[in-house]
Every structure is written in structure tokens, then in C-alpha cells.
Amino acid sequence: MAKKPKKQQQSGGTPATVALTAAGVEFTVHSYDHDPAHPSYGEEAAEAMGVSPDRVFKTLVAEVDGTLTVAVVPVAGSLDLKALAAAVGGKRAAMADPALAERTTGYVRGGISPLGQRKRLPTVLDDSAKAHATICVSAGRRGLEVELSPTDLADLTKAVLAPVGRA
């Protein structure tokens, strides 16, 4: 269940939490100590928070026909690039260069949030998110997650819901 918005201290806020607060949506911030040696940012987040990996979603940046596009999929699975391309009316998709993704979103790899990005990109949220009252996504920093309703996430990012994740 979502809680009332948390007020972020200026020094502790990220563009994602600032955007959530400004939008007035309910969200909860979860922080944990990030272990740089952990092989998966998303699995680390799920383990640290004690949340099922199918409720923790990773933010991936791909290029669809030359346009950077954000995919938000469960950490328990992977991104189906063909499905992503189809969801945005494209033909071909490939993972974006990590440096380009970081420059464009304003976030570092492992901390890219679908919210509060430097440049708004077309976004696709895996439709499995609808099965949950709340999901967790990066809050814009490694070791920081935000929990919110998938409907609020889709509304704020203007996301298309489509089956783009695979087990």
C-alpha cells in the first residue's frame, strides 16, 4: 500500500523524488547500502528491501529505430527488444550505449529512474506491473528505490503499457 508523499530534504532529493513530490502522488522511498560487487542492481534492490523481484522494476534505455526509448521491466526477467519496438511502432530495437543513456537521462547506470529524466523519452512499462498495487523503481541513485502505484508511474512518464518483459 502506498503511503503519503515523503518530503525530501533538499540535499537528499533526486530529480525523481522531486518530480513525484511536485506531482502530489503517493510514494515511499526505500534506501539500502549499495554493494558495488553485487552482480545485479535490480536483484540487489529486491533482496535488500525484502520485496519479490517481480515487484521491483529496472529501467533500461534502448534505441528503437534510432530513438532512445525507456523500458521498465521486472528485474526477475529481461527485456524483449522486438516487443519494445512493436510497442512504440518501431521495427528494430537495440540496447543504447550506456554513456549515451547516462548523458540523456541525467542518471548513472544502475540508478536510472524512469522519473525526472533530463530529457523525457518515450517510455514503455511492462504490463505485468498492473498485477501489483505498488511497484518499486529506481529513485535516481544506486541504493535508492521509490515505491508507487503502476498507474501513477504510467501517468507521470506517459508510458505505454505493453508486454515487453520476458521471464
PDB file of C-alpha atoms in Angstrom:
ATOM      1  CA  MET A   1       0.000   0.000   0.000  1.00  0.00           C
ATOM      2  CA  ALA A   2       1.297   3.416  -0.923  1.00  0.00           C
ATOM      3  CA  LYS A   3       1.888   5.995   1.760  1.00  0.00           C
ATOM      4  CA  LYS A   4       1.627   9.755   1.684  1.00  0.00           C
ATOM      5  CA  PRO A   5       4.389  11.565  -0.196  1.00  0.00           C
ATOM      6  CA  LYS A   6       7.576  11.950   1.755  1.00  0.00           C
ATOM      7  CA  LYS A   7       9.042  15.403   1.845  1.00  0.00           C
ATOM      8  CA  GLN A   8      12.620  15.223   0.655  1.00  0.00           C
ATOM      9  CA  GLN A   9      15.307  17.359   2.185  1.00  0.00           C
ATOM     10  CA  GLN A  10      16.964  19.459  -0.485  1.00  0.00           C
ATOM     11  CA  SER A  11      20.228  17.570  -0.077  1.00  0.00           C
ATOM     12  CA  GLY A  12      18.501  14.148  -0.131  1.00  0.00           C
ATOM     13  CA  GLY A  13      16.135  14.581  -3.054  1.00  0.00           C
ATOM     14  CA  THR A  14      16.742  13.329  -6.559  1.00  0.00           C
ATOM     15  CA  PRO A  15      15.058  14.592  -9.719  1.00  0.00           C
ATOM     16  CA  ALA A  16      12.770  11.536  -9.452  1.00  0.00           C
ATOM     17  CA  THR A  17      11.620  12.226  -5.895  1.00  0.00           C
ATOM     18  CA  VAL A  18      11.296  15.936  -6.626  1.00  0.00           C
ATOM     19  CA  ALA A  19       9.067  15.106  -9.629  1.00  0.00           C
ATOM     20  CA  LEU A  20       6.933  12.773  -7.513  1.00  0.00           C
ATOM     21  CA  THR A  21       6.524  15.348  -4.763  1.00  0.00           C
ATOM     22  CA  ALA A  22       5.645  18.068  -7.284  1.00  0.00           C
ATOM     23  CA  ALA A  23       3.039  15.788  -8.883  1.00  0.00           C
ATOM     24  CA  GLY A  24       1.463  15.089  -5.494  1.00  0.00           C
ATOM     25  CA  VAL A  25       1.359  11.317  -5.938  1.00  0.00           C
ATOM     26  CA  GLU A  26       1.713   8.884  -3.068  1.00  0.00           C
ATOM     27  CA  PHE A  27       5.088   7.178  -2.847  1.00  0.00           C
ATOM     28  CA  THR A  28       7.516   5.636  -0.382  1.00  0.00           C
ATOM     29  CA  VAL A  29      11.296   5.907  -0.570  1.00  0.00           C
ATOM     30  CA  HIS A  30      13.406   2.859   0.299  1.00  0.00           C
ATOM     31  CA  SER A  31      17.146   3.170   0.772  1.00  0.00           C
ATOM     32  CA  TYR A  32      19.773   0.494   1.291  1.00  0.00           C
ATOM     33  CA  ASP A  33      23.547   0.208   1.253  1.00  0.00           C
ATOM     34  CA  HIS A  34      24.579  -0.473  -2.334  1.00  0.00           C
ATOM     35  CA  ASP A  35      27.241  -3.158  -2.737  1.00  0.00           C
ATOM     36  CA  PRO A  36      29.353  -2.374  -5.848  1.00  0.00           C
ATOM     37  CA  ALA A  37      30.336  -6.049  -6.045  1.00  0.00           C
ATOM     38  CA  HIS A  38      26.736  -7.275  -6.443  1.00  0.00           C
ATOM     39  CA  PRO A  39      26.224  -8.634  -9.978  1.00  0.00           C
ATOM     40  CA  SER A  40      22.721  -7.153 -10.459  1.00  0.00           C
ATOM     41  CA  TYR A  41      21.475  -3.733  -9.331  1.00  0.00           C
ATOM     42  CA  GLY A  42      17.830  -4.815  -9.501  1.00  0.00           C
ATOM     43  CA  GLU A  43      18.238  -8.126  -7.715  1.00  0.00           C
ATOM     44  CA  GLU A  44      20.286  -6.364  -5.062  1.00  0.00           C
ATOM     45  CA  ALA A  45      17.436  -3.888  -4.526  1.00  0.00           C
ATOM     46  CA  ALA A  46      14.830  -6.661  -4.239  1.00  0.00           C
ATOM     47  CA  GLU A  47      16.978  -8.588  -1.743  1.00  0.00           C
ATOM     48  CA  ALA A  48      17.820  -5.510   0.336  1.00  0.00           C
ATOM     49  CA  MET A  49      14.178  -4.421   0.560  1.00  0.00           C
ATOM     50  CA  GLY A  50      12.785  -7.930   1.045  1.00  0.00           C
ATOM     51  CA  VAL A  51      10.481  -7.421  -1.942  1.00  0.00           C
ATOM     52  CA  SER A  52       9.640 -10.022  -4.581  1.00  0.00           C
ATOM     53  CA  PRO A  53      11.730  -9.451  -7.747  1.00  0.00           C
ATOM     54  CA  ASP A  54       8.528  -9.367  -9.824  1.00  0.00           C
ATOM     55  CA  ARG A  55       7.562  -6.114  -8.000  1.00  0.00           C
ATOM     56  CA  VAL A  56      10.936  -4.435  -8.492  1.00  0.00           C
ATOM     57  CA  PHE A  57      11.326  -2.966 -11.978  1.00  0.00           C
ATOM     58  CA  LYS A  58      14.523  -1.956 -13.752  1.00  0.00           C
ATOM     59  CA  THR A  59      14.819   0.972 -16.114  1.00  0.00           C
ATOM     60  CA  LEU A  60      16.571   0.152 -19.378  1.00  0.00           C
ATOM     61  CA  VAL A  61      17.348   2.526 -22.229  1.00  0.00           C
ATOM     62  CA  ALA A  62      17.212   1.183 -25.779  1.00  0.00           C
ATOM     63  CA  GLU A  63      17.277   2.670 -29.250  1.00  0.00           C
ATOM     64  CA  VAL A  64      14.216   1.978 -31.359  1.00  0.00           C
ATOM     65  CA  ASP A  65      14.787   2.961 -34.984  1.00  0.00           C
ATOM     66  CA  GLY A  66      17.355   5.499 -33.746  1.00  0.00           C
ATOM     67  CA  THR A  67      15.159   6.996 -30.999  1.00  0.00           C
ATOM     68  CA  LEU A  68      16.136   6.499 -27.363  1.00  0.00           C
ATOM     69  CA  THR A  69      13.294   4.725 -25.568  1.00  0.00           C
ATOM     70  CA  VAL A  70      12.874   3.709 -21.931  1.00  0.00           C
ATOM     71  CA  ALA A  71      11.683   0.218 -20.988  1.00  0.00           C
ATOM     72  CA  VAL A  72      10.608  -0.532 -17.419  1.00  0.00           C
ATOM     73  CA  VAL A  73      10.582  -4.294 -16.784  1.00  0.00           C
ATOM     74  CA  PRO A  74      10.709  -6.622 -13.761  1.00  0.00           C
ATOM     75  CA  VAL A  75      14.229  -7.331 -12.502  1.00  0.00           C
ATOM     76  CA  ALA A  76      13.322 -11.029 -12.432  1.00  0.00           C
ATOM     77  CA  GLY A  77      13.324 -11.116 -16.235  1.00  0.00           C
ATOM     78  CA  SER A  78      14.747  -9.408 -19.277  1.00  0.00           C
ATOM     79  CA  LEU A  79      13.668  -7.000 -21.990  1.00  0.00           C
ATOM     80  CA  ASP A  80      12.172  -8.335 -25.205  1.00  0.00           C
ATOM     81  CA  LEU A  81      13.622  -5.892 -27.746  1.00  0.00           C
ATOM     82  CA  LYS A  82      11.248  -6.957 -30.546  1.00  0.00           C
ATOM     83  CA  ALA A  83       8.246  -6.383 -28.291  1.00  0.00           C
ATOM     84  CA  LEU A  84       9.624  -2.988 -27.255  1.00  0.00           C
ATOM     85  CA  ALA A  85       9.988  -1.925 -30.887  1.00  0.00           C
ATOM     86  CA  ALA A  86       6.440  -3.086 -31.640  1.00  0.00           C
ATOM     87  CA  ALA A  87       5.043  -1.259 -28.577  1.00  0.00           C
ATOM     88  CA  VAL A  88       6.254   2.098 -29.909  1.00  0.00           C
ATOM     89  CA  GLY A  89       5.518   1.407 -33.577  1.00  0.00           C
ATOM     90  CA  GLY A  90       9.132   0.714 -34.498  1.00  0.00           C
ATOM     91  CA  LYS A  91      10.877  -2.032 -36.391  1.00  0.00           C
ATOM     92  CA  ARG A  92      14.257  -2.554 -34.708  1.00  0.00           C
ATOM     93  CA  ALA A  93      15.493  -2.105 -31.163  1.00  0.00           C
ATOM     94  CA  ALA A  94      18.897  -2.484 -29.542  1.00  0.00           C
ATOM     95  CA  MET A  95      20.247  -1.558 -26.145  1.00  0.00           C
ATOM     96  CA  ALA A  96      21.527   2.023 -26.069  1.00  0.00           C
ATOM     97  CA  ASP A  97      25.141   2.909 -25.418  1.00  0.00           C
ATOM     98  CA  PRO A  98      25.407   3.227 -21.590  1.00  0.00           C
ATOM     99  CA  ALA A  99      27.238   6.581 -21.796  1.00  0.00           C
ATOM    100  CA  LEU A 100      24.522   7.987 -24.072  1.00  0.00           C
ATOM    101  CA  ALA A 101      21.813   6.697 -21.723  1.00  0.00           C
ATOM    102  CA  GLU A 102      23.527   8.376 -18.759  1.00  0.00           C
ATOM    103  CA  ARG A 103      24.008  11.690 -20.596  1.00  0.00           C
ATOM    104  CA  THR A 104      20.439  11.768 -21.879  1.00  0.00           C
ATOM    105  CA  THR A 105      18.671  10.768 -18.645  1.00  0.00           C
ATOM    106  CA  GLY A 106      20.995  12.563 -16.223  1.00  0.00           C
ATOM    107  CA  TYR A 107      21.379   9.414 -14.140  1.00  0.00           C
ATOM    108  CA  VAL A 108      24.169   6.835 -13.744  1.00  0.00           C
ATOM    109  CA  ARG A 109      23.790   3.209 -14.820  1.00  0.00           C
ATOM    110  CA  GLY A 110      22.227   1.225 -12.007  1.00  0.00           C
ATOM    111  CA  GLY A 111      20.451   4.378 -10.841  1.00  0.00           C
ATOM    112  CA  ILE A 112      18.490   5.397 -13.936  1.00  0.00           C
ATOM    113  CA  SER A 113      14.951   6.254 -12.916  1.00  0.00           C
ATOM    114  CA  PRO A 114      12.019   6.432 -15.315  1.00  0.00           C
ATOM    115  CA  LEU A 115      11.052   9.637 -13.451  1.00  0.00           C
ATOM    116  CA  GLY A 116      12.684  13.062 -13.524  1.00  0.00           C
ATOM    117  CA  GLN A 117      14.924  12.390 -16.501  1.00  0.00           C
ATOM    118  CA  ARG A 118      16.858  15.268 -18.052  1.00  0.00           C
ATOM    119  CA  LYS A 119      15.083  14.651 -21.366  1.00  0.00           C
ATOM    120  CA  ARG A 120      11.684  12.975 -21.488  1.00  0.00           C
ATOM    121  CA  LEU A 121      11.941   9.819 -23.557  1.00  0.00           C
ATOM    122  CA  PRO A 122       9.199   7.572 -24.911  1.00  0.00           C
ATOM    123  CA  THR A 123       8.535   5.034 -22.156  1.00  0.00           C
ATOM    124  CA  VAL A 124       7.058   1.539 -22.124  1.00  0.00           C
ATOM    125  CA  LEU A 125       6.061  -0.116 -18.841  1.00  0.00           C
ATOM    126  CA  ASP A 126       5.751  -3.886 -18.864  1.00  0.00           C
ATOM    127  CA  ASP A 127       2.072  -4.712 -18.451  1.00  0.00           C
ATOM    128  CA  SER A 128       2.852  -7.178 -15.639  1.00  0.00           C
ATOM    129  CA  ALA A 129       3.034  -4.076 -13.407  1.00  0.00           C
ATOM    130  CA  LYS A 130      -0.788  -3.946 -13.453  1.00  0.00           C
ATOM    131  CA  ALA A 131      -0.871  -7.106 -11.299  1.00  0.00           C
ATOM    132  CA  HIS A 132       0.556  -5.178  -8.329  1.00  0.00           C
ATOM    133  CA  ALA A 133      -0.875  -2.405  -6.159  1.00  0.00           C
ATOM    134  CA  THR A 134       2.620  -0.897  -5.993  1.00  0.00           C
ATOM    135  CA  ILE A 135       5.938  -1.469  -7.716  1.00  0.00           C
ATOM    136  CA  CYS A 136       9.451  -0.253  -6.988  1.00  0.00           C
ATOM    137  CA  VAL A 137      11.689   1.595  -9.449  1.00  0.00           C
ATOM    138  CA  SER A 138      14.976   3.414  -9.078  1.00  0.00           C
ATOM    139  CA  ALA A 139      14.663   6.768  -7.358  1.00  0.00           C
ATOM    140  CA  GLY A 140      17.663   8.059  -9.289  1.00  0.00           C
ATOM    141  CA  ARG A 141      20.589   6.749  -7.272  1.00  0.00           C
ATOM    142  CA  ARG A 142      22.110   3.344  -6.626  1.00  0.00           C
ATOM    143  CA  GLY A 143      20.738   2.180  -3.291  1.00  0.00           C
ATOM    144  CA  LEU A 144      17.565   4.282  -3.526  1.00  0.00           C
ATOM    145  CA  GLU A 145      14.207   2.979  -4.722  1.00  0.00           C
ATOM    146  CA  VAL A 146      10.768   4.536  -4.856  1.00  0.00           C
ATOM    147  CA  GLU A 147       7.552   2.556  -4.422  1.00  0.00           C
ATOM    148  CA  LEU A 148       4.421   3.822  -6.142  1.00  0.00           C
ATOM    149  CA  SER A 149       1.363   2.614  -7.995  1.00  0.00           C
ATOM    150  CA  PRO A 150       1.984   1.450 -11.560  1.00  0.00           C
ATOM    151  CA  THR A 151      -0.870   3.718 -12.682  1.00  0.00           C
ATOM    152  CA  ASP A 152       0.877   6.776 -11.224  1.00  0.00           C
ATOM    153  CA  LEU A 153       4.162   5.735 -12.846  1.00  0.00           C
ATOM    154  CA  ALA A 154       2.487   5.273 -16.233  1.00  0.00           C
ATOM    155  CA  ASP A 155       0.684   8.614 -15.935  1.00  0.00           C
ATOM    156  CA  LEU A 156       3.785  10.572 -14.909  1.00  0.00           C
ATOM    157  CA  THR A 157       6.008   9.091 -17.631  1.00  0.00           C
ATOM    158  CA  LYS A 158       3.220   8.980 -20.243  1.00  0.00           C
ATOM    159  CA  ALA A 159       4.134   5.307 -20.625  1.00  0.00           C
ATOM    160  CA  VAL A 160       2.583   2.780 -22.951  1.00  0.00           C
ATOM    161  CA  LEU A 161       1.729  -0.467 -21.147  1.00  0.00           C
ATOM    162  CA  ALA A 162       2.772  -3.481 -23.181  1.00  0.00           C
ATOM    163  CA  PRO A 163       4.206  -6.989 -22.653  1.00  0.00           C
ATOM    164  CA  VAL A 164       7.885  -6.089 -23.138  1.00  0.00           C
ATOM    165  CA  GLY A 165       9.410  -8.204 -20.343  1.00  0.00           C
ATOM    166  CA  ARG A 166      10.152 -11.882 -20.546  1.00  0.00           C
ATOM    167  CA  ALA A 167      10.955 -14.423 -17.859  1.00  0.00           C
TER     168      ALA A 167
END
